PDB file of C-alpha atoms in Angstrom:
ATOM      1  CA  MET K 856       8.601  20.965 -12.938  1.00 88.00           C
ATOM      2  CA  ASN K 857       8.706  17.376 -11.696  1.00 94.00           C
ATOM      3  CA  SER K 858      11.569  15.964 -13.714  1.00 96.00           C
ATOM      4  CA  TRP K 859      12.675  12.405 -14.373  1.00 97.00           C
ATOM      5  CA  ILE K 860      15.988  11.377 -12.799  1.00 98.00           C
ATOM      6  CA  ASN K 861      17.989   8.171 -12.863  1.00 98.00           C
ATOM      7  CA  ALA K 862      17.710   5.612 -10.076  1.00 98.00           C
ATOM      8  CA  ASP K 863      20.322   2.898  -9.644  1.00 98.00           C
ATOM      9  CA  VAL K 864      19.013  -0.639  -9.105  1.00 98.00           C
ATOM     10  CA  LEU K 865      20.719  -2.007  -6.008  1.00 98.00           C
ATOM     11  CA  THR K 866      18.735  -5.206  -5.462  1.00 98.00           C
ATOM     12  CA  ILE K 867      15.758  -7.051  -6.907  1.00 98.00           C
ATOM     13  CA  ASN K 868      13.946  -9.352  -4.485  1.00 98.00           C
ATOM     14  CA  LYS K 869      11.806 -11.832  -6.427  1.00 98.00           C
ATOM     15  CA  TRP K 870       9.332 -13.143  -3.863  1.00 97.00           C
ATOM     16  CA  THR K 871       7.167 -15.195  -6.228  1.00 96.00           C
ATOM     17  CA  ASN K 872       6.819 -15.460 -10.021  1.00 94.00           C
ATOM     18  CA  ASN K 873       4.626 -12.356  -9.913  1.00 96.00           C
ATOM     19  CA  LEU K 874       5.728 -10.334  -6.868  1.00 98.00           C
ATOM     20  CA  PHE K 875       8.999  -8.500  -6.509  1.00 98.00           C
ATOM     21  CA  SER K 876      10.605  -5.541  -4.776  1.00 98.00           C
ATOM     22  CA  LEU K 877      13.060  -3.084  -6.242  1.00 98.00           C
ATOM     23  CA  ILE K 878      15.657  -1.509  -3.990  1.00 98.00           C
ATOM     24  CA  LEU K 879      16.798   1.755  -5.592  1.00 98.00           C
ATOM     25  CA  LYS K 880      19.085   4.628  -4.898  1.00 98.00           C
ATOM     26  CA  ALA K 881      18.227   8.067  -6.265  1.00 98.00           C
ATOM     27  CA  PRO K 882      18.478  11.726  -5.199  1.00 98.00           C
ATOM     28  CA  ILE K 883      14.753  12.302  -4.945  1.00 98.00           C
ATOM     29  CA  GLU K 884      13.261  15.177  -2.983  1.00 97.00           C
ATOM     30  CA  PRO K 885      11.933  14.434   0.532  1.00 97.00           C
ATOM     31  CA  PHE K 886       8.541  12.722   0.570  1.00 98.00           C
ATOM     32  CA  HIS K 887       5.801  11.903   3.094  1.00 98.00           C
ATOM     33  CA  ALA K 888       5.208   8.304   4.180  1.00 98.00           C
ATOM     34  CA  GLY K 889       2.266   6.956   2.199  1.00 98.00           C
ATOM     35  CA  GLN K 890       3.043   8.885  -0.994  1.00 98.00           C
ATOM     36  CA  PHE K 891       3.813   7.332  -4.369  1.00 98.00           C
ATOM     37  CA  THR K 892       6.206   7.948  -7.208  1.00 98.00           C
ATOM     38  CA  LYS K 893       6.400   7.013 -10.884  1.00 98.00           C
ATOM     39  CA  LEU K 894       8.900   4.681 -12.508  1.00 98.00           C
ATOM     40  CA  ALA K 895       9.622   4.505 -16.204  1.00 98.00           C
ATOM     41  CA  LEU K 896      11.713   2.747 -18.854  1.00 96.00           C
ATOM     42  CA  TYR K 897      11.966   3.266 -22.567  1.00 93.00           C
ATOM     43  CA  ASP K 898       9.729   1.124 -24.757  1.00 84.00           C
ATOM     44  CA  LYS K 899      12.114  -1.417 -26.318  1.00 74.00           C
ATOM     45  CA  HIS K 900       9.701  -1.879 -29.230  1.00 68.00           C
ATOM     46  CA  ASP K 901       9.644   1.846 -30.045  1.00 68.00           C
ATOM     47  CA  LEU K 902      13.139   3.151 -29.472  1.00 64.00           C
ATOM     48  CA  SER K 903      12.888   5.480 -32.447  1.00 64.00           C
ATOM     49  CA  ASN K 904      10.424   7.695 -30.557  1.00 71.00           C
ATOM     50  CA  ARG K 905      12.234   7.321 -27.191  1.00 79.00           C
ATOM     51  CA  LYS K 906       8.837   6.936 -25.560  1.00 88.00           C
ATOM     52  CA  LYS K 907       8.808   6.128 -21.861  1.00 93.00           C
ATOM     53  CA  ILE K 908       6.466   3.548 -20.358  1.00 95.00           C
ATOM     54  CA  GLN K 909       5.509   4.825 -16.898  1.00 96.00           C
ATOM     55  CA  ARG K 910       3.455   3.607 -13.935  1.00 96.00           C
ATOM     56  CA  ALA K 911       2.757   4.795 -10.395  1.00 97.00           C
ATOM     57  CA  TYR K 912       4.145   2.838  -7.409  1.00 97.00           C
ATOM     58  CA  SER K 913       4.162   3.536  -3.681  1.00 97.00           C
ATOM     59  CA  TYR K 914       7.228   3.563  -1.435  1.00 98.00           C
ATOM     60  CA  VAL K 915       7.593   0.767   1.092  1.00 98.00           C
ATOM     61  CA  ASN K 916      10.519   2.440   2.825  1.00 98.00           C
ATOM     62  CA  ALA K 917      10.276   5.200   5.380  1.00 98.00           C
ATOM     63  CA  PRO K 918      11.207   8.657   4.077  1.00 98.00           C
ATOM     64  CA  SER K 919      14.231   8.592   6.414  1.00 97.00           C
ATOM     65  CA  ASP K 920      15.647   5.416   4.841  1.00 98.00           C
ATOM     66  CA  LYS K 921      18.605   5.980   2.521  1.00 95.00           C
ATOM     67  CA  ASN K 922      17.416   3.408  -0.023  1.00 98.00           C
ATOM     68  CA  LEU K 923      14.086   3.384  -1.835  1.00 98.00           C
ATOM     69  CA  GLU K 924      11.922   0.284  -1.897  1.00 98.00           C
ATOM     70  CA  ILE K 925       9.069  -0.362  -4.320  1.00 98.00           C
ATOM     71  CA  TYR K 926       6.773  -3.415  -4.124  1.00 98.00           C
ATOM     72  CA  ILE K 927       5.415  -4.476  -7.529  1.00 98.00           C
ATOM     73  CA  VAL K 928       3.079  -7.064  -8.999  1.00 97.00           C
ATOM     74  CA  ARG K 929       4.136  -8.489 -12.337  1.00 96.00           C
ATOM     75  CA  VAL K 930       1.111  -8.108 -14.597  1.00 93.00           C
ATOM     76  CA  LEU K 931       0.488 -10.639 -17.376  1.00 89.00           C
ATOM     77  CA  ASN K 932       1.397  -8.864 -20.605  1.00 90.00           C
ATOM     78  CA  GLY K 933       2.132  -5.724 -18.578  1.00 90.00           C
ATOM     79  CA  LYS K 934       4.516  -3.509 -20.533  1.00 91.00           C
ATOM     80  CA  LEU K 935       6.441  -1.992 -17.627  1.00 96.00           C
ATOM     81  CA  SER K 936       6.143  -4.559 -14.826  1.00 96.00           C
ATOM     82  CA  ASN K 937       7.815  -7.265 -16.937  1.00 95.00           C
ATOM     83  CA  LEU K 938      10.646  -4.920 -17.910  1.00 95.00           C
ATOM     84  CA  LEU K 939      11.159  -4.042 -14.234  1.00 97.00           C
ATOM     85  CA  TYR K 940      11.055  -7.690 -13.189  1.00 96.00           C
ATOM     86  CA  ASN K 941      13.894  -8.468 -15.581  1.00 95.00           C
ATOM     87  CA  LEU K 942      16.192  -5.667 -14.466  1.00 96.00           C
ATOM     88  CA  LYS K 943      19.571  -6.595 -13.040  1.00 97.00           C
ATOM     89  CA  ASN K 944      21.625  -5.123 -10.197  1.00 97.00           C
ATOM     90  CA  GLY K 945      23.443  -2.085 -11.550  1.00 97.00           C
ATOM     91  CA  ASP K 946      20.771  -1.209 -14.126  1.00 97.00           C
ATOM     92  CA  LYS K 947      19.047   2.159 -14.122  1.00 97.00           C
ATOM     93  CA  VAL K 948      15.406   3.119 -14.135  1.00 98.00           C
ATOM     94  CA  PHE K 949      13.738   6.520 -14.387  1.00 98.00           C
ATOM     95  CA  ILE K 950      12.026   7.856 -11.246  1.00 98.00           C
ATOM     96  CA  LYS K 951      10.204  11.133 -10.580  1.00 98.00           C
ATOM     97  CA  LYS K 952      12.162  13.584  -8.429  1.00 98.00           C
ATOM     98  CA  GLN K 953       9.052  14.677  -6.509  1.00 98.00           C
ATOM     99  CA  SER K 954       6.475  12.339  -5.026  1.00 97.00           C
ATOM    100  CA  PHE K 955       2.678  12.406  -5.253  1.00 97.00           C
ATOM    101  CA  GLY K 956      -0.481  11.856  -3.216  1.00 96.00           C
ATOM    102  CA  PHE K 957      -2.359  12.672  -0.014  1.00 95.00           C
ATOM    103  CA  PHE K 958      -2.656   9.145   1.403  1.00 97.00           C
ATOM    104  CA  ILE K 959      -0.615  10.265   4.364  1.00 97.00           C
ATOM    105  CA  ILE K 960      -1.145  10.119   8.082  1.00 97.00           C
ATOM    106  CA  ASP K 961      -1.263  13.907   8.504  1.00 96.00           C
ATOM    107  CA  GLU K 962      -4.485  13.923   6.477  1.00 96.00           C
ATOM    108  CA  VAL K 963      -6.170  11.469   8.868  1.00 97.00           C
ATOM    109  CA  PRO K 964      -8.166  12.981  11.770  1.00 96.00           C
ATOM    110  CA  ASP K 965      -7.690  11.958  15.393  1.00 96.00           C
ATOM    111  CA  CYS K 966      -9.564   8.855  16.526  1.00 97.00           C
ATOM    112  CA  GLU K 967      -9.394   5.996  18.997  1.00 98.00           C
ATOM    113  CA  THR K 968      -8.741   3.233  16.442  1.00 98.00           C
ATOM    114  CA  LEU K 969      -7.116   3.608  13.026  1.00 98.00           C
ATOM    115  CA  TRP K 970      -7.920   0.747  10.625  1.00 98.00           C
ATOM    116  CA  MET K 971      -5.526   0.206   7.701  1.00 98.00           C
ATOM    117  CA  PHE K 972      -6.862  -2.069   4.942  1.00 98.00           C
ATOM    118  CA  ALA K 973      -4.681  -3.254   2.043  1.00 98.00           C
ATOM    119  CA  THR K 974      -4.906  -5.778  -0.737  1.00 98.00           C
ATOM    120  CA  GLY K 975      -1.805  -7.137  -2.479  1.00 97.00           C
ATOM    121  CA  THR K 976       1.026  -4.702  -3.071  1.00 97.00           C
ATOM    122  CA  ALA K 977      -1.027  -1.871  -1.478  1.00 97.00           C
ATOM    123  CA  ILE K 978       0.534  -2.907   1.805  1.00 98.00           C
ATOM    124  CA  GLY K 979       3.464  -0.668   0.754  1.00 98.00           C
ATOM    125  CA  PRO K 980       2.143   2.744   1.922  1.00 98.00           C
ATOM    126  CA  TYR K 981       1.264   1.361   5.353  1.00 98.00           C
ATOM    127  CA  CYS K 982       4.746  -0.151   5.757  1.00 98.00           C
ATOM    128  CA  SER K 983       6.198   3.273   4.986  1.00 98.00           C
ATOM    129  CA  ILE K 984       3.876   5.017   7.438  1.00 98.00           C
ATOM    130  CA  LEU K 985       4.500   2.506  10.252  1.00 98.00           C
ATOM    131  CA  LYS K 986       8.220   2.353   9.702  1.00 98.00           C
ATOM    132  CA  GLU K 987       8.428   6.135   9.923  1.00 98.00           C
ATOM    133  CA  GLY K 988       6.160   6.195  12.974  1.00 97.00           C
ATOM    134  CA  LYS K 989       5.456   9.925  13.015  1.00 97.00           C
ATOM    135  CA  ASN K 990       2.170  11.412  14.230  1.00 97.00           C
ATOM    136  CA  LEU K 991       0.786   8.033  15.305  1.00 98.00           C
ATOM    137  CA  ASN K 992       0.674   8.678  19.049  1.00 96.00           C
ATOM    138  CA  ARG K 993      -2.823  10.200  18.702  1.00 96.00           C
ATOM    139  CA  PHE K 994      -4.323   6.761  18.036  1.00 98.00           C
ATOM    140  CA  ASN K 995      -4.909   4.305  20.872  1.00 98.00           C
ATOM    141  CA  ASN K 996      -5.074   1.353  18.505  1.00 98.00           C
ATOM    142  CA  ILE K 997      -3.831   0.720  14.971  1.00 98.00           C
ATOM    143  CA  VAL K 998      -5.113  -2.309  13.045  1.00 98.00           C
ATOM    144  CA  LEU K 999      -3.235  -3.356   9.891  1.00 98.00           C
ATOM    145  CA  VAL K1000      -5.209  -5.736   7.671  1.00 98.00           C
ATOM    146  CA  HIS K1001      -3.523  -7.319   4.639  1.00 98.00           C
ATOM    147  CA  ALA K1002      -5.614  -9.362   2.205  1.00 98.00           C
ATOM    148  CA  VAL K1003      -4.105 -11.603  -0.473  1.00 97.00           C
ATOM    149  CA  LYS K1004      -5.235 -14.554  -2.592  1.00 95.00           C
ATOM    150  CA  TYR K1005      -2.611 -17.073  -1.433  1.00 96.00           C
ATOM    151  CA  HIS K1006      -0.480 -17.246   1.733  1.00 95.00           C
ATOM    152  CA  ASN K1007       2.827 -17.035  -0.163  1.00 96.00           C
ATOM    153  CA  GLU K1008       1.802 -13.511  -1.179  1.00 97.00           C
ATOM    154  CA  LEU K1009       2.153 -12.317   2.434  1.00 97.00           C
ATOM    155  CA  THR K1010       5.608 -11.055   1.509  1.00 97.00           C
ATOM    156  CA  TYR K1011       5.850  -8.411   4.165  1.00 97.00           C
ATOM    157  CA  LEU K1012       4.359 -10.406   7.050  1.00 96.00           C
ATOM    158  CA  PRO K1013       7.786 -10.688   8.815  1.00 97.00           C
ATOM    159  CA  LEU K1014       8.124  -6.882   8.643  1.00 96.00           C
ATOM    160  CA  MET K1015       4.544  -6.473   9.883  1.00 96.00           C
ATOM    161  CA  LYS K1016       5.296  -8.707  12.868  1.00 95.00           C
ATOM    162  CA  THR K1017       8.473  -6.723  13.623  1.00 96.00           C
ATOM    163  CA  LEU K1018       6.517  -3.481  13.472  1.00 95.00           C
ATOM    164  CA  SER K1019       3.880  -4.949  15.822  1.00 95.00           C
ATOM    165  CA  GLN K1020       6.613  -5.586  18.417  1.00 94.00           C
ATOM    166  CA  LYS K1021       7.944  -2.054  17.898  1.00 94.00           C
ATOM    167  CA  TYR K1022       4.553  -0.603  18.840  1.00 96.00           C
ATOM    168  CA  ASN K1023       4.243  -2.734  22.014  1.00 93.00           C
ATOM    169  CA  GLY K1024       0.748  -4.081  21.357  1.00 89.00           C
ATOM    170  CA  LYS K1025      -0.708  -0.844  19.965  1.00 96.00           C
ATOM    171  CA  LEU K1026      -0.429  -2.253  16.423  1.00 98.00           C
ATOM    172  CA  LYS K1027      -2.532  -5.311  15.705  1.00 98.00           C
ATOM    173  CA  ILE K1028      -1.922  -7.392  12.582  1.00 98.00           C
ATOM    174  CA  GLN K1029      -4.544  -9.434  10.733  1.00 98.00           C
ATOM    175  CA  THR K1030      -4.006 -11.276   7.446  1.00 98.00           C
ATOM    176  CA  ILE K1031      -6.720 -12.459   5.111  1.00 98.00           C
ATOM    177  CA  VAL K1032      -6.225 -15.197   2.498  1.00 96.00           C
ATOM    178  CA  SER K1033      -9.142 -15.535   0.122  1.00 92.00           C
ATOM    179  CA  ARG K1034      -8.410 -18.658  -1.920  1.00 91.00           C
ATOM    180  CA  GLU K1035      -6.932 -21.137   0.554  1.00 92.00           C
ATOM    181  CA  LYS K1036      -6.865 -21.860   4.256  1.00 89.00           C
ATOM    182  CA  HIS K1037      -3.952 -20.403   6.171  1.00 86.00           C
ATOM    183  CA  LYS K1038      -3.173 -20.653   9.866  1.00 86.00           C
ATOM    184  CA  LYS K1039      -4.049 -17.436  11.749  1.00 90.00           C
ATOM    185  CA  SER K1040      -5.498 -15.823   8.613  1.00 97.00           C
ATOM    186  CA  LEU K1041      -9.156 -15.121   8.017  1.00 97.00           C
ATOM    187  CA  THR K1042     -10.800 -16.336   4.798  1.00 96.00           C
ATOM    188  CA  GLY K1043     -13.050 -14.278   2.564  1.00 93.00           C
ATOM    189  CA  ARG K1044     -13.370 -10.751   1.159  1.00 94.00           C
ATOM    190  CA  ILE K1045     -12.989  -7.699   3.368  1.00 97.00           C
ATOM    191  CA  PRO K1046     -16.598  -6.445   2.921  1.00 97.00           C
ATOM    192  CA  PHE K1047     -17.979  -9.865   3.947  1.00 96.00           C
ATOM    193  CA  LEU K1048     -15.755 -10.017   7.024  1.00 97.00           C
ATOM    194  CA  LEU K1049     -16.879  -6.521   8.038  1.00 98.00           C
ATOM    195  CA  LYS K1050     -20.567  -7.014   7.315  1.00 97.00           C
ATOM    196  CA  ASN K1051     -20.622 -10.083   9.548  1.00 97.00           C
ATOM    197  CA  LYS K1052     -18.294  -8.475  12.121  1.00 97.00           C
ATOM    198  CA  ILE K1053     -15.946 -11.457  11.850  1.00 97.00           C
ATOM    199  CA  LEU K1054     -12.909  -9.208  11.622  1.00 98.00           C
ATOM    200  CA  GLU K1055     -13.866  -7.071  14.609  1.00 98.00           C
ATOM    201  CA  LYS K1056     -14.524 -10.154  16.710  1.00 98.00           C
ATOM    202  CA  LYS K1057     -11.094 -11.572  15.802  1.00 97.00           C
ATOM    203  CA  ILE K1058      -9.313  -8.306  16.587  1.00 97.00           C
ATOM    204  CA  GLY K1059     -11.362  -7.536  19.687  1.00 97.00           C
ATOM    205  CA  LEU K1060     -12.189  -3.952  18.671  1.00 98.00           C
ATOM    206  CA  SER K1061     -15.331  -2.319  17.295  1.00 97.00           C
ATOM    207  CA  MET K1062     -15.560  -0.046  14.281  1.00 98.00           C
ATOM    208  CA  ASN K1063     -18.033   2.842  14.275  1.00 97.00           C
ATOM    209  CA  VAL K1064     -18.308   6.554  13.521  1.00 97.00           C
ATOM    210  CA  GLN K1065     -17.550   7.499  17.117  1.00 97.00           C
ATOM    211  CA  ASN K1066     -14.257   5.655  17.533  1.00 98.00           C
ATOM    212  CA  SER K1067     -12.722   4.781  14.176  1.00 98.00           C
ATOM    213  CA  HIS K1068     -11.112   6.000  10.986  1.00 98.00           C
ATOM    214  CA  VAL K1069     -10.660   3.606   8.066  1.00 98.00           C
ATOM    215  CA  MET K1070      -7.925   3.779   5.443  1.00 98.00           C
ATOM    216  CA  LEU K1071      -8.612   1.752   2.272  1.00 98.00           C
ATOM    217  CA  CYS K1072      -5.860   1.055  -0.236  1.00 98.00           C
ATOM    218  CA  GLY K1073      -5.746  -1.523  -3.000  1.00 97.00           C
ATOM    219  CA  ASN K1074      -7.939  -3.202  -5.555  1.00 96.00           C
ATOM    220  CA  PRO K1075     -10.569  -0.707  -6.753  1.00 96.00           C
ATOM    221  CA  ASN K1076     -13.366  -3.253  -6.256  1.00 96.00           C
ATOM    222  CA  MET K1077     -12.331  -3.814  -2.634  1.00 97.00           C
ATOM    223  CA  VAL K1078     -12.117  -0.078  -2.021  1.00 97.00           C
ATOM    224  CA  LYS K1079     -15.485   0.617  -3.607  1.00 97.00           C
ATOM    225  CA  ASP K1080     -17.342  -2.303  -1.993  1.00 98.00           C
ATOM    226  CA  THR K1081     -15.872  -1.665   1.467  1.00 98.00           C
ATOM    227  CA  TYR K1082     -16.617   2.052   1.246  1.00 98.00           C
ATOM    228  CA  LEU K1083     -20.262   1.375   0.254  1.00 98.00           C
ATOM    229  CA  LEU K1084     -20.651  -1.141   3.087  1.00 98.00           C
ATOM    230  CA  LEU K1085     -19.251   1.255   5.690  1.00 98.00           C
ATOM    231  CA  LYS K1086     -21.376   4.078   4.335  1.00 98.00           C
ATOM    232  CA  ASN K1087     -24.600   2.087   4.287  1.00 97.00           C
ATOM    233  CA  ASP K1088     -24.148  -0.126   7.355  1.00 97.00           C
ATOM    234  CA  ARG K1089     -22.036   2.086   9.643  1.00 97.00           C
ATOM    235  CA  ASN K1090     -23.005   5.590   8.460  1.00 97.00           C
ATOM    236  CA  MET K1091     -19.316   6.357   7.763  1.00 98.00           C
ATOM    237  CA  GLN K1092     -18.459   9.076   5.265  1.00 97.00           C
ATOM    238  CA  LYS K1093     -15.475   9.869   3.042  1.00 97.00           C
ATOM    239  CA  HIS K1094     -13.063  12.208   4.753  1.00 96.00           C
ATOM    240  CA  LEU K1095     -12.472  15.535   3.049  1.00 93.00           C
ATOM    241  CA  ARG K1096     -10.381  18.526   4.103  1.00 87.00           C
ATOM    242  CA  ARG K1097     -13.519  20.685   4.055  1.00 89.00           C
ATOM    243  CA  LYS K1098     -15.688  18.049   5.752  1.00 91.00           C
ATOM    244  CA  LYS K1099     -14.448  15.595   8.360  1.00 92.00           C
ATOM    245  CA  GLY K1100     -15.284  11.940   7.734  1.00 96.00           C
ATOM    246  CA  ASN K1101     -14.248   8.426   8.684  1.00 97.00           C
ATOM    247  CA  ILE K1102     -12.821   6.955   5.418  1.00 98.00           C
ATOM    248  CA  THR K1103      -9.678   7.729   3.436  1.00 98.00           C
ATOM    249  CA  MET K1104      -9.221   5.877   0.110  1.00 96.00           C
ATOM    250  CA  GLU K1105      -6.635   5.180  -2.562  1.00 93.00           C
ATOM    251  CA  ASN K1106      -7.046   2.813  -5.512  1.00 89.00           C
ATOM    252  CA  TYR K1107      -4.287   0.501  -6.762  1.00 77.00           C
ATOM    253  CA  TRP K1108      -4.773  -0.434 -10.413  1.00 64.00           C
TER     254      TRP K1108
END
């Protein structure tokens, strides 16, 4: 049974009016980098039923870190995200003792270049994977692509740059800002940048079935559209345990 346990709120980093990170401490069971958990609070408007409002969120921290970090977008009229945003240091939140998901590096087959695509808060799983650093030596190149609407949403860019230095050039970072111009960032949607090979030209690496594996995490429309593009234009297939492919996907709602 995957029970709810209490997590202590250590810090709340409010990056923008809509983006924030919770730093928590809780005796969860060991997890794999890239997995997600569930957080919950009681519905303040229905305390008589003691009903929990719960949502799934990925870890940003490496499994070896002592504190847990969750990156969250505050949704307009969202029941849980607004409650979480207004928590204070010292408050408690429910968290699942065991973690979920197979969006982990051990599920990715060997290849020359591993491409990691994220939109918004879906950068979290990749931060966890890269901070942990296990089982990555089988890739010659790793490309981390983070797409946001506005440049002030590149919350974890300093961490991404630090990780790039840690990997001594093996990890390449590319940001995409869709609704304004930003120095060093590309502009446009991921499928467009791939279809026209703008991203590959900027990075200096090619993406094909012979040399690449693609991880897609984020907005369901991005995941779906990018998957269809890669399938139709590059002959890439979804990776399954029973059938090796080139694409691993996870939606962020």
